[in-house]
Amino acid sequence: MVDVGDLLEGDARTRLAALRAEVAEHPERVAVLFPAAARRVARGAGPSGDPTGAEGPTLDDLVRADLLRVLARALPPADLAREVDALYEYGDAEERRAVLHGLDRLDTREPEVAATARRLLADALRTNDTRLVAAAAASGAQALLDEHAWRQTVLKCLFVGVPLRLVAGVNERADAELARMCADFARERERAGRAVPADVHRVLERFPRTTGPDRPQGPTPRS
């Protein structure tokens, strides 16, 4: 993930440095500093250019994710897992999205941290908030999920309209079983008289022996 400090200038970079130092010295204050980070440092579109956060992390997402990186250095794994869980549990949608983006900054080799990351991914993927689903799907923490859980991430993205190009590992982990599930999903949509997302062909075209719907007319999803 990009270093948000490289995206900021002048006062914003100075304010970020101050927040980093405060979290490092007083990690117990993160519950107050995390929600205030957007107001104190920066808001707006991140590298994706999307200010809504649907296509990628916003500046405020990146600022908050950076605070999680600092927090991870300041707390032992068990305490870190509890703190990250609380930031997500009690946060609003924007704060939750930032936590999901920040999972990449944590050492998920630690069992407590990995367990928390899996739980938060699962929670986000149960929602119909496309920004939370996209953040969870794009997280490098998807590597913690077994194949079945990861395939469910892909299907959730198809269901709510999150582009599959955002899903972590989609090119490496897609397999014949995922193609079968995507074909079943597409057939169910057709039987119900509902549109089949063109994105389903991102998977089906890699496994031509899997029977799926004819490609709909329209623009090809961006790669």
XYZ file of C-alpha atoms in Angstrom, residues 24-218:
195
model
C 3.408 5.611 19.126
C 3.824 7.191 22.552
C 0.239 6.824 23.770
C -1.365 3.906 21.905
C -4.323 3.954 24.294
C -5.373 7.256 22.665
C -5.968 5.678 19.279
C -9.700 5.356 20.041
C -9.864 9.169 20.044
C -7.265 9.893 17.368
C -8.512 7.394 14.793
C -11.957 9.005 14.271
C -10.408 12.502 14.252
C -7.707 11.652 11.713
C -9.625 12.754 8.619
C -10.466 16.133 10.130
C -6.975 16.675 11.497
C -4.942 15.549 8.496
C -6.699 15.156 5.135
C -9.789 14.074 3.237
C -10.483 13.400 -0.422
C -9.635 11.009 -3.207
C -6.663 8.709 -2.903
C -4.582 7.236 -5.756
C -7.701 5.752 -7.410
C -9.114 9.239 -7.934
C -12.428 8.169 -6.392
C -13.453 10.380 -3.449
C -16.186 7.914 -2.381
C -13.741 5.107 -1.580
C -15.517 2.590 -3.817
C -12.578 2.191 -6.219
C -9.811 2.333 -3.639
C -8.787 3.940 -0.357
C -9.352 7.660 0.108
C -6.756 9.930 1.685
C -8.516 9.642 5.040
C -8.563 5.839 4.692
C -4.824 5.899 4.109
C -4.176 8.220 7.042
C -6.122 5.966 9.392
C -4.514 2.821 7.961
C -1.133 4.398 8.628
C -2.098 4.911 12.263
C -2.838 1.190 12.478
C 0.684 0.525 11.209
C 2.079 2.683 14.011
C -0.244 1.050 16.522
C 0.974 -2.387 15.464
C 4.515 -1.392 16.467
C 3.380 -0.029 19.813
C 1.249 -2.919 21.112
C 1.778 -6.643 21.641
C -0.285 -8.830 19.287
C -3.123 -9.681 21.687
C -3.644 -6.030 22.656
C -3.387 -4.950 19.033
C -6.047 -7.458 17.996
C -8.436 -6.182 20.668
C -7.812 -2.544 19.737
C -8.307 -3.101 16.009
C -11.470 -5.058 16.721
C -12.811 -2.195 18.853
C -11.946 0.457 16.252
C -13.983 -1.481 13.720
C -16.820 -2.448 16.060
C -17.458 1.081 17.325
C -16.497 2.961 14.178
C -18.785 4.472 11.572
C -18.754 3.193 7.977
C -15.767 5.333 6.993
C -13.749 4.230 10.012
C -14.625 0.596 9.358
C -13.527 0.944 5.762
C -10.201 2.381 6.926
C -9.678 -0.517 9.334
C -10.245 -2.962 6.480
C -7.681 -1.150 4.354
C -5.323 -1.106 7.329
C -5.343 -4.885 7.775
C -2.526 -4.968 5.221
C -0.383 -3.067 7.713
C -0.658 -5.668 10.482
C 1.469 -8.733 11.113
C -1.117 -11.432 10.442
C 1.429 -14.138 11.218
C 0.357 -13.529 14.821
C -2.624 -15.839 15.518
C -4.646 -13.247 17.450
C -4.204 -10.655 14.729
C -5.020 -13.130 11.964
C -8.196 -14.235 13.738
C -9.344 -10.628 14.090
C -8.592 -9.914 10.434
C -10.663 -12.904 9.321
C -13.567 -11.877 11.527
C -13.584 -8.313 10.244
C -13.422 -9.442 6.627
C -16.346 -11.783 7.227
C -18.360 -9.033 8.896
C -17.768 -6.575 6.046
C -18.721 -9.164 3.452
C -22.057 -9.762 5.186
C -23.060 -6.156 4.532
C -24.445 -4.643 1.342
C -22.305 -1.529 1.694
C -20.318 -1.727 -1.537
C -17.489 0.395 -0.123
C -17.004 -2.001 2.795
C -17.273 -5.021 0.507
C -14.731 -3.503 -1.888
C -12.308 -2.697 0.942
C -12.575 -6.216 2.338
C -12.233 -7.807 -1.099
C -9.160 -5.748 -1.965
C -7.380 -6.410 1.316
C -4.185 -8.409 1.272
C -5.678 -10.160 4.314
C -7.770 -12.158 1.816
C -4.707 -14.408 1.722
C -5.742 -15.600 5.198
C -8.991 -17.057 3.866
C -9.307 -20.628 2.696
C -10.416 -21.270 -0.879
C -14.109 -21.611 -0.025
C -14.218 -18.334 1.919
C -12.265 -16.539 -0.794
C -14.655 -17.768 -3.494
C -17.535 -16.428 -1.414
C -15.810 -13.030 -1.517
C -15.875 -13.152 -5.316
C -19.548 -14.109 -5.401
C -20.423 -11.325 -2.974
C -18.696 -8.833 -5.248
C -20.689 -10.091 -8.218
C -23.887 -9.856 -6.200
C -23.428 -6.245 -5.061
C -21.606 -4.955 -8.140
C -18.044 -4.553 -6.878
C -15.664 -4.989 -9.853
C -13.777 -8.266 -9.700
C -10.554 -6.506 -10.716
C -10.502 -5.148 -7.141
C -10.510 -8.603 -5.524
C -7.131 -9.545 -4.062
C -5.771 -12.652 -5.745
C -8.448 -12.887 -8.443
C -5.931 -13.723 -11.171
C -3.949 -16.179 -9.062
C -6.690 -17.932 -7.103
C -9.516 -18.266 -9.627
C -10.111 -21.949 -10.342
C -12.587 -24.295 -11.986
C -14.715 -24.465 -8.843
C -15.057 -20.690 -8.779
C -15.994 -20.772 -12.470
C -18.698 -23.354 -11.707
C -20.065 -21.180 -8.905
C -20.046 -18.135 -11.173
C -21.874 -20.062 -13.891
C -24.502 -21.212 -11.376
C -24.875 -17.621 -10.163
C -25.353 -16.387 -13.732
C -27.952 -19.063 -14.528
C -29.906 -18.219 -11.379
C -29.939 -14.556 -12.396
C -31.161 -15.471 -15.872
C -33.941 -17.685 -14.511
C -35.065 -14.854 -12.258
C -35.123 -12.456 -15.207
C -32.314 -10.365 -13.773
C -29.281 -8.972 -15.571
C -26.104 -11.027 -15.439
C -23.072 -8.909 -14.502
C -20.660 -8.773 -17.429
C -17.869 -9.161 -14.870
C -18.775 -12.845 -14.469
C -16.964 -13.496 -17.745
C -13.690 -12.407 -16.150
C -13.741 -15.825 -14.481
C -15.671 -17.905 -17.019
C -13.423 -17.003 -19.956
C -10.467 -18.501 -18.110
C -12.266 -21.832 -17.820
C -13.997 -22.345 -21.177
C -15.205 -25.861 -20.324
C -17.494 -24.368 -17.702
C -20.905 -23.665 -19.198
C -22.095 -20.148 -18.537
C -24.350 -17.562 -20.127
C -23.578 -15.924 -23.432
C -21.601 -12.749 -23.022
C -24.026 -9.834 -22.800
C -23.654 -6.947 -25.213
C -22.046 -3.932 -23.635
